PDB file of C-alpha atoms in Angstrom:
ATOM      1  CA  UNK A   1     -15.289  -2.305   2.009  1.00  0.00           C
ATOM      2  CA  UNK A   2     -18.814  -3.754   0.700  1.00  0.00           C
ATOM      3  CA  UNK A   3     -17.694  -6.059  -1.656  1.00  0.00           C
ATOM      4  CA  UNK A   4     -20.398  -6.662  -4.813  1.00  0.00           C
ATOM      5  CA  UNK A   5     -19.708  -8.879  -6.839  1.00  0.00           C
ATOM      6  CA  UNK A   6     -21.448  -9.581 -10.245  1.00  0.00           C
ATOM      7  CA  UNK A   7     -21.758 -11.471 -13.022  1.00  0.00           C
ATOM      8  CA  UNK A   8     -21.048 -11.290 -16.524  1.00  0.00           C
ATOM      9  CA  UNK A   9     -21.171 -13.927 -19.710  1.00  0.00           C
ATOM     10  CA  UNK A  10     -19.538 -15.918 -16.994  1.00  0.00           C
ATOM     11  CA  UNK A  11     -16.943 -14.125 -15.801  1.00  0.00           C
ATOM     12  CA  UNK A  12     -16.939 -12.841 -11.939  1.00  0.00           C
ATOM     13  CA  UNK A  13     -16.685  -9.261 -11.525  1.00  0.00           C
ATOM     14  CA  UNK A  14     -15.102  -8.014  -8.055  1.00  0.00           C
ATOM     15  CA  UNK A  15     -15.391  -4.182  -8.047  1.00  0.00           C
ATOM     16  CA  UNK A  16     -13.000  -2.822  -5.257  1.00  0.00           C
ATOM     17  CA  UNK A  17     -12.977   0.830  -4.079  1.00  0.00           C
ATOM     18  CA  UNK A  18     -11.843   3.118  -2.016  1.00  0.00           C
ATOM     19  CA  UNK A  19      -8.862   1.482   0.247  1.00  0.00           C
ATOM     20  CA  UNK A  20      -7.710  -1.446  -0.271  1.00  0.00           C
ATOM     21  CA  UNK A  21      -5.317  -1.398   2.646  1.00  0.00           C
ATOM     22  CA  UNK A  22      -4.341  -3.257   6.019  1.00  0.00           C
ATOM     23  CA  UNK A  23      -7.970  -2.673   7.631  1.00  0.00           C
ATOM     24  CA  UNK A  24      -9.903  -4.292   5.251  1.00  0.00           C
ATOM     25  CA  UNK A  25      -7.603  -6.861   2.887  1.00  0.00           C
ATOM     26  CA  UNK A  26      -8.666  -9.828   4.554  1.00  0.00           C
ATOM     27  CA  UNK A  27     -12.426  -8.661   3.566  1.00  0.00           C
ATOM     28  CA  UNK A  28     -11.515  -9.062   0.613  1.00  0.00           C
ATOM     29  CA  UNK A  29      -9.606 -11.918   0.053  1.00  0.00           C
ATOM     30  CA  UNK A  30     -12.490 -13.792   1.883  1.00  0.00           C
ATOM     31  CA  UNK A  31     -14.920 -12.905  -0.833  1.00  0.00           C
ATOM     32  CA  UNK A  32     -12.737 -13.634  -3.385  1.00  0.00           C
ATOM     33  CA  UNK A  33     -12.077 -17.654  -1.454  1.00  0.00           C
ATOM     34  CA  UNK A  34     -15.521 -17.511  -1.048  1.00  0.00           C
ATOM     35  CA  UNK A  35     -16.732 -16.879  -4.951  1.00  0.00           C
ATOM     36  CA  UNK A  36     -13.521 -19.581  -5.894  1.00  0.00           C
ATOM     37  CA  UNK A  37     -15.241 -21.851  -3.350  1.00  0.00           C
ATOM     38  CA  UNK A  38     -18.337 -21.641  -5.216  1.00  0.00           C
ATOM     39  CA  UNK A  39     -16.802 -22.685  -8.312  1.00  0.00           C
ATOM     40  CA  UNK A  40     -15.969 -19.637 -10.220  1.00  0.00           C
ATOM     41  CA  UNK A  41     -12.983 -19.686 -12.192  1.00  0.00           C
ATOM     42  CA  UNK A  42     -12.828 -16.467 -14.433  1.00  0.00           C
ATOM     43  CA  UNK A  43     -12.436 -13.096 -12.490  1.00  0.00           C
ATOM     44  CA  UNK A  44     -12.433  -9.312 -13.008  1.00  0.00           C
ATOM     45  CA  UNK A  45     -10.946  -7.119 -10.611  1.00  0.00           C
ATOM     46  CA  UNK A  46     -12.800  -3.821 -11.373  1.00  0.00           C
ATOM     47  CA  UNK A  47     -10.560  -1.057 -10.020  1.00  0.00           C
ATOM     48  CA  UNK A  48     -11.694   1.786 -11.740  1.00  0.00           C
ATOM     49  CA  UNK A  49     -12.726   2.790  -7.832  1.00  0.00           C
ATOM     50  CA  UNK A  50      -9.978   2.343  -5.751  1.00  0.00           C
ATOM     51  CA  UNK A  51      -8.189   4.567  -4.847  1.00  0.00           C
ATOM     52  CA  UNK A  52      -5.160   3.446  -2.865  1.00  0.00           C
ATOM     53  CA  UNK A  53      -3.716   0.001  -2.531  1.00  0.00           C
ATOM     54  CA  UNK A  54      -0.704  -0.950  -0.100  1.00  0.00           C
ATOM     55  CA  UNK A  55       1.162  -4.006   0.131  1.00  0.00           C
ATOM     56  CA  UNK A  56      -1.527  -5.603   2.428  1.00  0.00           C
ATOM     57  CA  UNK A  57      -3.708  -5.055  -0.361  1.00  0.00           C
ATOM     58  CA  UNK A  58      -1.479  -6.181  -2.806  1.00  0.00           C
ATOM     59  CA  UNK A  59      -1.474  -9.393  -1.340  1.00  0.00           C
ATOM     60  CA  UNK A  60      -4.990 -10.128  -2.195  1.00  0.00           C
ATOM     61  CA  UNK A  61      -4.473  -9.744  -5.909  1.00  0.00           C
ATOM     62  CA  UNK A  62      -1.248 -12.146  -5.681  1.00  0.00           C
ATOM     63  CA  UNK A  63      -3.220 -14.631  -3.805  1.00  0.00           C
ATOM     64  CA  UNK A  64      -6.176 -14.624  -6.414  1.00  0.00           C
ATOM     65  CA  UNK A  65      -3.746 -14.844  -9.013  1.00  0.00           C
ATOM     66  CA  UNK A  66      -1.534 -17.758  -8.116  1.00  0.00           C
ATOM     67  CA  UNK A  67      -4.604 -19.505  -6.952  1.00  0.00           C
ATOM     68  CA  UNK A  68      -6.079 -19.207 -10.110  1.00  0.00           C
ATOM     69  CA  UNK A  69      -2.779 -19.890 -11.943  1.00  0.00           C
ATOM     70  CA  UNK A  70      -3.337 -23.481 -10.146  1.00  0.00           C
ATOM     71  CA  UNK A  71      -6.569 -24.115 -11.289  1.00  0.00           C
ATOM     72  CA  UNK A  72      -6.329 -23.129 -14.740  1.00  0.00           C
ATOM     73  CA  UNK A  73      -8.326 -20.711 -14.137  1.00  0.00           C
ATOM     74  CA  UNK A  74      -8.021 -16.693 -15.457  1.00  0.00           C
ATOM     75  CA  UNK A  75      -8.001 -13.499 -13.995  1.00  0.00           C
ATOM     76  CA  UNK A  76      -7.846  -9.650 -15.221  1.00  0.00           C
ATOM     77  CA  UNK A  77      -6.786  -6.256 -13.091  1.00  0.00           C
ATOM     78  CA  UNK A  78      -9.029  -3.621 -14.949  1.00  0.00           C
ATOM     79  CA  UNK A  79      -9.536   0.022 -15.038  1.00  0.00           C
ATOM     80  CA  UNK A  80      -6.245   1.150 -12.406  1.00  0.00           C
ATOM     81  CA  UNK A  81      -6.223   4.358 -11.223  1.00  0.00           C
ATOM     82  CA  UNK A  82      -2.730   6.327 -10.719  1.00  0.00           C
ATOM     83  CA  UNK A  83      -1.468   4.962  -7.223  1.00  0.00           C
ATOM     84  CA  UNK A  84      -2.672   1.730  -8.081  1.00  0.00           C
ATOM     85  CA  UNK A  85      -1.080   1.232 -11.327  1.00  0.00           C
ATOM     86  CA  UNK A  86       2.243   2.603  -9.403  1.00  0.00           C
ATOM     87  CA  UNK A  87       2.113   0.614  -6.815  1.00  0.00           C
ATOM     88  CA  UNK A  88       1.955  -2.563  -9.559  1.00  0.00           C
ATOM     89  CA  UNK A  89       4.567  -1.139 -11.439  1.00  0.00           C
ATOM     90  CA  UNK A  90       6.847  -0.924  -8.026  1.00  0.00           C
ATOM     91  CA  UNK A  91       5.733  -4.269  -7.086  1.00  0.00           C
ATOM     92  CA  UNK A  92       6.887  -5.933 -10.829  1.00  0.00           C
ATOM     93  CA  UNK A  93       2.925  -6.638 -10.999  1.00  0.00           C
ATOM     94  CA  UNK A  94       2.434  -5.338 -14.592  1.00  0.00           C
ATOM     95  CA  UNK A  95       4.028  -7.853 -16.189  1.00  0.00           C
ATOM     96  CA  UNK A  96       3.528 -10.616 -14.166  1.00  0.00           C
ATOM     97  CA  UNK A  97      -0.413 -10.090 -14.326  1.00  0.00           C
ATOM     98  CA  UNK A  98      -3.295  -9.188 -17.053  1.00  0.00           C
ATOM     99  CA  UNK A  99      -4.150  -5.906 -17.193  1.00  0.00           C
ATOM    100  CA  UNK A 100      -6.696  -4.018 -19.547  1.00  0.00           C
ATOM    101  CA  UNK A 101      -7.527  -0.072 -19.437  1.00  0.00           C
ATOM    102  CA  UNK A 102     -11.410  -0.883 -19.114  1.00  0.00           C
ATOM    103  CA  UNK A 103     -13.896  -3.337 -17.814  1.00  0.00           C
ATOM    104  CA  UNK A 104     -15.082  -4.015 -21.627  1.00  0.00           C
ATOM    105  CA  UNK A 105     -11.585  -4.860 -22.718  1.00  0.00           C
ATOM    106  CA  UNK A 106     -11.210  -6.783 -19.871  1.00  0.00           C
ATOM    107  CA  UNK A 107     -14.117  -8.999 -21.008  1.00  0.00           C
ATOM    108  CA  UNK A 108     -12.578  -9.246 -24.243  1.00  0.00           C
ATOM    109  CA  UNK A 109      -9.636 -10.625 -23.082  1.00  0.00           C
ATOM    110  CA  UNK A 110     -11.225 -12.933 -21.012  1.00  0.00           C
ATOM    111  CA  UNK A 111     -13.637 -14.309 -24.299  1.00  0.00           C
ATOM    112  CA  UNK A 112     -11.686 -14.145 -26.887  1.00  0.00           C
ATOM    113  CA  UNK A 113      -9.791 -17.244 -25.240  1.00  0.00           C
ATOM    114  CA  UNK A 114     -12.063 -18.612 -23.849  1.00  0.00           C
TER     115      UNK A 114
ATOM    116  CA  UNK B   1      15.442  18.152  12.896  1.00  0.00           C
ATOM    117  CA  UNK B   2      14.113  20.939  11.407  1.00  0.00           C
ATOM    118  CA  UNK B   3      13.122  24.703  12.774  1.00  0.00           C
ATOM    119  CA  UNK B   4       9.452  25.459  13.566  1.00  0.00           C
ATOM    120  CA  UNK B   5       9.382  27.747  10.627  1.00  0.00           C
ATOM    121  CA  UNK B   6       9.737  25.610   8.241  1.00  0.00           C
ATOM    122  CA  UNK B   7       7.365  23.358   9.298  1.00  0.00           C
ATOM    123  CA  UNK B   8       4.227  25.286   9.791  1.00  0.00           C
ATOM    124  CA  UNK B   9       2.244  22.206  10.597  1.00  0.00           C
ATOM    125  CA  UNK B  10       3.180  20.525  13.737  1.00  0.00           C
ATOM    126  CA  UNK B  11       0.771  17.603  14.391  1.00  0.00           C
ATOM    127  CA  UNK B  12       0.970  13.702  16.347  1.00  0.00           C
ATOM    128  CA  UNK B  13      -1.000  11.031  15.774  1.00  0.00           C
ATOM    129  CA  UNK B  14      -1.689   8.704  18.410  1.00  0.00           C
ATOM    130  CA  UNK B  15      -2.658   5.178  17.233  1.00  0.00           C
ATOM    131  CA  UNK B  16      -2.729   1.821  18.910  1.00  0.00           C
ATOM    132  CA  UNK B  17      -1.051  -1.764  17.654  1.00  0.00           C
ATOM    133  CA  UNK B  18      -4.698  -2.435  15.818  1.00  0.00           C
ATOM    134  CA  UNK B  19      -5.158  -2.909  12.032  1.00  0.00           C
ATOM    135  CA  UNK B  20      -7.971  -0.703  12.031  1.00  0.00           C
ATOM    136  CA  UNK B  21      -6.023   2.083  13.721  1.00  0.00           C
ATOM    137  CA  UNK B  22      -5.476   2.804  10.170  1.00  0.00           C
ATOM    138  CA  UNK B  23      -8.020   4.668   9.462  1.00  0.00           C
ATOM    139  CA  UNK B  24      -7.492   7.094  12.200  1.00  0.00           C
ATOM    140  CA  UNK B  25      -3.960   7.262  10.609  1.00  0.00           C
ATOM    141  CA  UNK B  26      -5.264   8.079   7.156  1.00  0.00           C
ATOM    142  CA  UNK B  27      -7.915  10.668   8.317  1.00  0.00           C
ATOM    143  CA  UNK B  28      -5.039  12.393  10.457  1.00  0.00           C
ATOM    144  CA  UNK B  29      -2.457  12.752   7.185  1.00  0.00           C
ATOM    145  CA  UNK B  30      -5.908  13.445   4.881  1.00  0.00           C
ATOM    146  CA  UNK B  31      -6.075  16.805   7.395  1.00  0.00           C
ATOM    147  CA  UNK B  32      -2.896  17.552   7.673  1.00  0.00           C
ATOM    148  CA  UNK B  33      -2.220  17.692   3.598  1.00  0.00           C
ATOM    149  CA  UNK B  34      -5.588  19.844   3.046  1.00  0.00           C
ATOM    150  CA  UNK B  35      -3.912  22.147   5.869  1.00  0.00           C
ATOM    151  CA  UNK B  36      -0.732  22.014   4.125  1.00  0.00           C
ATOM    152  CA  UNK B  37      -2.124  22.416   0.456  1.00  0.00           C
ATOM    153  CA  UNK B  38      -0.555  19.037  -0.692  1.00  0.00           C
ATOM    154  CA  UNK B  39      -1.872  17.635  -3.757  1.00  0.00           C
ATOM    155  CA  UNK B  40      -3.716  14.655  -3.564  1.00  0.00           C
ATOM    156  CA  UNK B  41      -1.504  12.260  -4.557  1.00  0.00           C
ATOM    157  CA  UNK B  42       1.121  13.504  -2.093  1.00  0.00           C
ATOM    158  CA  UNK B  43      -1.186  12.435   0.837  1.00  0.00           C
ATOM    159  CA  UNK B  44      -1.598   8.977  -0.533  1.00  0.00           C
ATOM    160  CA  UNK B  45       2.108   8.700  -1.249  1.00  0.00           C
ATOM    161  CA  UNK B  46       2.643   9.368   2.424  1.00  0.00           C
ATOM    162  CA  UNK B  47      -0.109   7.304   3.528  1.00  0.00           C
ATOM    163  CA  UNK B  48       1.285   4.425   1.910  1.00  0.00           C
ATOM    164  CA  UNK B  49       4.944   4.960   3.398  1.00  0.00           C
ATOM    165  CA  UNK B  50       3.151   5.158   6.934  1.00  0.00           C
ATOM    166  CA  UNK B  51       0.663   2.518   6.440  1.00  0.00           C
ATOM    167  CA  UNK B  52       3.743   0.326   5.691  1.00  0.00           C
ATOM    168  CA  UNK B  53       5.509   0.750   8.706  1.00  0.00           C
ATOM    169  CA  UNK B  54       2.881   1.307  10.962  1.00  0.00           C
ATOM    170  CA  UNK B  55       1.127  -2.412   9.664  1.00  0.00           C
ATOM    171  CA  UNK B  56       5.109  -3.712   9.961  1.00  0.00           C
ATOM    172  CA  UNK B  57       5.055  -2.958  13.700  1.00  0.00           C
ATOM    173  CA  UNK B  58       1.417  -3.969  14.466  1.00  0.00           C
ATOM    174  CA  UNK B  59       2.111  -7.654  12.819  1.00  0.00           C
ATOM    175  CA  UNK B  60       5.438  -7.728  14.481  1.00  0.00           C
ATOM    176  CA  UNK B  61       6.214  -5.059  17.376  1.00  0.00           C
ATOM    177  CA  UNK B  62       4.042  -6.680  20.368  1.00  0.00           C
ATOM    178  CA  UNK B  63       4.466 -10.809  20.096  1.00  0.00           C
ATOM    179  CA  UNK B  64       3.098 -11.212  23.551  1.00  0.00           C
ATOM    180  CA  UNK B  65       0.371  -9.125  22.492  1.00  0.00           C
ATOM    181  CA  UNK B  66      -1.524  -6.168  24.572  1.00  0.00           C
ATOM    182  CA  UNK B  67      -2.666  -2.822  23.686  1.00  0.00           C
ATOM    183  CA  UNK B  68       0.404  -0.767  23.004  1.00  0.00           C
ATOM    184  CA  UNK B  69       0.697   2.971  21.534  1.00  0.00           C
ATOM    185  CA  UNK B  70       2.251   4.276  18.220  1.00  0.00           C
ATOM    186  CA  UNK B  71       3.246   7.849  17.890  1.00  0.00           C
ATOM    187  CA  UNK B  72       2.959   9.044  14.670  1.00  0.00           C
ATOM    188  CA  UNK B  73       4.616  13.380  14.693  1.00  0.00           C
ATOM    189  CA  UNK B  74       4.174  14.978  11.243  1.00  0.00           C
ATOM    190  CA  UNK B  75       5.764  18.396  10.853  1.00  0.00           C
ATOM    191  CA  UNK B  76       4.247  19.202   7.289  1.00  0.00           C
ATOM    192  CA  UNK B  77       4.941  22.104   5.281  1.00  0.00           C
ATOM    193  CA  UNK B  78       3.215  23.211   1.605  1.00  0.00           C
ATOM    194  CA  UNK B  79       6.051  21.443  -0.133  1.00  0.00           C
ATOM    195  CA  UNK B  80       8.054  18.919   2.521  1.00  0.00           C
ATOM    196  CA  UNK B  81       6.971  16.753   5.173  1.00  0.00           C
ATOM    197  CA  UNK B  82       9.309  15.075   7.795  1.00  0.00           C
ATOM    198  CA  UNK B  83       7.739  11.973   9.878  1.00  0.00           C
ATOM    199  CA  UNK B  84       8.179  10.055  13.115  1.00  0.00           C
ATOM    200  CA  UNK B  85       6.678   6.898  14.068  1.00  0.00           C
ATOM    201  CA  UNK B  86       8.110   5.843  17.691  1.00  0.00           C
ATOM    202  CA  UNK B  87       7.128   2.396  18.930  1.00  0.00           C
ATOM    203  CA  UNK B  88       8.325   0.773  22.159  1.00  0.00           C
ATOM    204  CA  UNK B  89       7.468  -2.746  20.446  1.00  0.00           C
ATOM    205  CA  UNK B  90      10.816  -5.066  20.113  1.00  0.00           C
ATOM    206  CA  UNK B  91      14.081  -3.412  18.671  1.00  0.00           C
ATOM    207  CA  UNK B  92      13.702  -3.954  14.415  1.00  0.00           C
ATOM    208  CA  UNK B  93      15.118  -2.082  12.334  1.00  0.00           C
ATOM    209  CA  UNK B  94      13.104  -2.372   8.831  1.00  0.00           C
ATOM    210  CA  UNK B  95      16.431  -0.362   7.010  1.00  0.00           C
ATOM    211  CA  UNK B  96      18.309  -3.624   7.798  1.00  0.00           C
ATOM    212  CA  UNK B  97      16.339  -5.726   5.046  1.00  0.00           C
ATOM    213  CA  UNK B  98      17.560  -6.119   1.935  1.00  0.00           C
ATOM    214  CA  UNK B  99      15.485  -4.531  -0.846  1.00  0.00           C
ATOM    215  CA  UNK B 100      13.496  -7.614  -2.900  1.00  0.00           C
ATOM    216  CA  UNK B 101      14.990  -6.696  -6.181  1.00  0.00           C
ATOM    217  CA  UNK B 102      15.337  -9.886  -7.224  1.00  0.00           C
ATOM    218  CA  UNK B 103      11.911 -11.247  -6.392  1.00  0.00           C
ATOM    219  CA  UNK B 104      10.346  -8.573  -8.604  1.00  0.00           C
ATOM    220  CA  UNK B 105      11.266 -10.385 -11.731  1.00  0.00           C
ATOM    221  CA  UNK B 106      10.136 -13.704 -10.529  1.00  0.00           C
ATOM    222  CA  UNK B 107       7.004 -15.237 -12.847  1.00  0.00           C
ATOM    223  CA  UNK B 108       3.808 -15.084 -11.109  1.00  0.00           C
ATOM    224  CA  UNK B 109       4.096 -19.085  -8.893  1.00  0.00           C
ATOM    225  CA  UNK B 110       7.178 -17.950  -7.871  1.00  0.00           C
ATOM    226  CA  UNK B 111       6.651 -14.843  -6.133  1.00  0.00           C
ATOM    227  CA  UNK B 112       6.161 -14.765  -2.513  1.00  0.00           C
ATOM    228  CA  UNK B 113       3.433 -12.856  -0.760  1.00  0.00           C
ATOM    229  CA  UNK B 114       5.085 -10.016   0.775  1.00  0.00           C
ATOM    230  CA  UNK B 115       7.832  -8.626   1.626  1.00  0.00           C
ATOM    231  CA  UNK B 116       6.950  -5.428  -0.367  1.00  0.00           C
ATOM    232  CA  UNK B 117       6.268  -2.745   1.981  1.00  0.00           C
ATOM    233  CA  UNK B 118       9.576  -1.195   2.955  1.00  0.00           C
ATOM    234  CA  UNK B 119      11.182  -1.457  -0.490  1.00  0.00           C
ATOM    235  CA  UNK B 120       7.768   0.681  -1.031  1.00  0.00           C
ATOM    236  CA  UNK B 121       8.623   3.544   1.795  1.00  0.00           C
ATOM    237  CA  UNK B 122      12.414   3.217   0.687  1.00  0.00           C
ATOM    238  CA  UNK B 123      10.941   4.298  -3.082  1.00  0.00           C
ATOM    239  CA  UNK B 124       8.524   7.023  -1.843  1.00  0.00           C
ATOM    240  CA  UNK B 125      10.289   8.837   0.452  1.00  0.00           C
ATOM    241  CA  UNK B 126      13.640  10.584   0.023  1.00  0.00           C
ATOM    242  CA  UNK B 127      15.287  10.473   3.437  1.00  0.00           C
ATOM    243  CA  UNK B 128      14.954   8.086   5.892  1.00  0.00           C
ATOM    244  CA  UNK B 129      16.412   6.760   9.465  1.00  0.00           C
ATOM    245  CA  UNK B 130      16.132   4.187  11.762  1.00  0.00           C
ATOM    246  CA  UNK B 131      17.213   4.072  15.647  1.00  0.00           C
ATOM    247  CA  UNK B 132      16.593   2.608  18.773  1.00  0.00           C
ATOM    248  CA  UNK B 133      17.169   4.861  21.754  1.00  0.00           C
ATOM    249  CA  UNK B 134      15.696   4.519  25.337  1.00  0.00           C
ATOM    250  CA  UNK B 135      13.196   1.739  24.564  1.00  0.00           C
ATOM    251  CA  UNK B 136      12.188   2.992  21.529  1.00  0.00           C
ATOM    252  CA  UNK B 137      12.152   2.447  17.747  1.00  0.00           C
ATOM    253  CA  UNK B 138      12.082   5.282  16.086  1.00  0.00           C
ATOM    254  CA  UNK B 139      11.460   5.950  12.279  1.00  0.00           C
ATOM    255  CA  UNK B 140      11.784   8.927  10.683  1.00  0.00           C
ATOM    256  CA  UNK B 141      11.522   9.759   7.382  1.00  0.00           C
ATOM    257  CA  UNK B 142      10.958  13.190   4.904  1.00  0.00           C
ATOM    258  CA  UNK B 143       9.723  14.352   1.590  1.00  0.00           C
ATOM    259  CA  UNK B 144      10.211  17.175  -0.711  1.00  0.00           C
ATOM    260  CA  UNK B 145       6.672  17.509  -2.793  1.00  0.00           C
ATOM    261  CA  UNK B 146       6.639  19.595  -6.227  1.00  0.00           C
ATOM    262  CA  UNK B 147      10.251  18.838  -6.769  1.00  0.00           C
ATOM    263  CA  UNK B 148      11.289  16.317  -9.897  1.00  0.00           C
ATOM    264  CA  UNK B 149      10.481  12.929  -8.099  1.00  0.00           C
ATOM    265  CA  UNK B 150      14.063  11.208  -7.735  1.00  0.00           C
ATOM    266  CA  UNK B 151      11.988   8.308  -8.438  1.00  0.00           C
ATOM    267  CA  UNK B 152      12.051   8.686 -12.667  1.00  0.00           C
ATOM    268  CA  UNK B 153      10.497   5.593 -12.731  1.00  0.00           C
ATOM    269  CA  UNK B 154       7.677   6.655 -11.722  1.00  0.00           C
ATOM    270  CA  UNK B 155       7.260   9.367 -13.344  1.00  0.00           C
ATOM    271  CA  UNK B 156       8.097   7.972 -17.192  1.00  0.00           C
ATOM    272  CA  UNK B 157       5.730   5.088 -16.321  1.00  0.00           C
ATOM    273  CA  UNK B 158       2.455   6.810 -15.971  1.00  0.00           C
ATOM    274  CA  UNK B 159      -0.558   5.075 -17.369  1.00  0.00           C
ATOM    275  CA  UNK B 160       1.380   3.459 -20.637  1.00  0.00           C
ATOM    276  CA  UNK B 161      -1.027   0.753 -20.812  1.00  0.00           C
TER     277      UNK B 161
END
C-alpha cells in the first residue's frame, strides 16, 4: 500500500485502500509512527478506499488510537465501506472509536473541538 | 466431506509460512468465487476467515523458523464453500480459545491488541473443525452463501451510522 498522506487545517489525513491486511499492516503503522514522530497530533483515517481489513489490520487503527488517547491527541475513522464497518462492529470498534460517514464530517468533528 | 457434485469447483492453494503469501491466497479465492459466481462480499468474507488462520499459523506454526508449506483445498460451489488449511507447523488448535467476549466491551486503553481473528472465522463461517492427525493440523471449515446469514448481527447492523 502507497501510503499519502495529506494535510488539512491541521489535521493529518491517512487515506488507506485496497487491503489493509497481514502483508502490508506494518506499512502502515510505520507511517502513521512516523507522521506522530513528526509531531502530528490530529488524524483522519480516510477509508472511503479500502476495501477489506482483517485483524492484522485492525491492529493499526487500535495502535493509533490508544497512542493518541495518551497524548491527548484525536483521531477519526471516516468514510467505511461494508466489510470494514463489519469488521469494527465485530471487533466492538464502533463505539470505542470516532467515526463519521464522510471525510468533511470528519473535519467537523475534529474543529468544532478543537 | 462432501460428493464431487456438489462441489463443482475443486481447487488447492499452495502457500508458504510468509506474510506476503497472502496475496497469492487472496488472488486464488478472488478466482475461485468469479468461477463460482459468488458475490463479492462472499469472497472477502472468506478471505478474511482464511487470512485469519493462515496469518495464525505463519506467526506461530514454525518457531524454529524455515520455509514450510500451507495447503489451502477449496471445494466451492455457486452457493457453499467447504475449506481446508493443513499445516505440519506445531499441534494448536485455534477452536480451543475462548471467544474475547468480554474484551469487546472494554474502553479504548484497555483493550488489548489482538486476539480478534478466530472469534472473526468463528462469526463468518458456519461450520468449523479442528484436528491433528499424522503430523498435521488440519482446519476445515464451510459456508452456505445466499442463505439468511445466522449471523443477524450483521445483517441488522449495516451502515447505521
Amino acid at each position: 500500500m502507497n501510503i499519502q498522506a495529506t494535510e488539512k487545517n491541521g489535521v493529518t489525513i491517512i487515506p488507506l485502500e485496497g487491503r489493509l491486511d497481514g502483508s502490508n499492516a506494518t506499512v502502515a503503522e510505520q507511517a502513521f509512527l512516523q507522521l506522530l514522530a513528526e509531531g502530528k497530533q490530529q488524524f483522519i483515517f480516510d477509508l472511503s478506499g479500502l476495501q477489506y481489513i482483517s485483524s492484522a489490520g485492525l491492529r493499526v487503527i487500535l495502535v493509533a488510537a490508544k497512542k493518541l488517547r495518551a497524548s491527548k491527541g484525536r483521531m477519526v475513522c471516516a468514510s467505511l465501506t461494508e466489510q470494514v464497518y463489519d469488521v469494527f462492529e465485530m471487533s466492538g470498534f464502533t463505539t470505542i472509536l470516532e467515526m463519521a460517514a464522510t471525510r468533511e464530517e470528519a473535519l467537523e468533528k475534529i474543529s468544532a473541538s478543537a | 466431506m462432501s460428493n464431487d457434485w456438489q462441489f463443482p469447483i475443486d481447487r488447492e492453494i499452495k502457500l508458504y509460512n510468509r506474510m506476503d503469501e497472502l496475496h497469492r491466497l487472496n488472488e486464488g479465492l478472488e478466482v475461485v468465487g468469479s468461477e463460482a459466481g459468488w458475490p463479492e462480499r462472499a469472497v472477502l468474507d472468506l478471505s478474511l476467515a482464511c487470512e485469519e488462520l493462515v496469518v495464525n499459523i505463519v506467526n506461530y506454526g514454525f518457531p524454529s523458523g524455515g520455509e514450510h508449506p500451507i495447503h489451502v483445498l477449496i471445494q466451492a460451489s455457486p452457493n457453499s464453500v467447504e475449506v481446508m488449511i493443513e499445516d505440519g507447523g506445531i499441534p494448536f488448535n485455534p477452536l480451543q480459545e475462548a471467544d474475547p467476549l468480554a474484551l469487546l466491551d472494554l474502553e479504548l486503553e484497555d483493550r488489548p491488541i489482538g486476539g480478534l481473528g478466530i472469534f472473526f472465522v468463528k462469526r463468518l463461517m458456519d461450520d468449523i473443525h479442528y484436528e491433528y492427525a499424522e503430523g498435521l493440523n488440519r482446519f476445515r471449515m464451510r459456508k452456505q452463501f445466499g442463505a439468511a446469514d445466522k449471523n443477524d448481527q450483521q445483517l441488522a447492523g449495516g451502515h447505521g451510522r
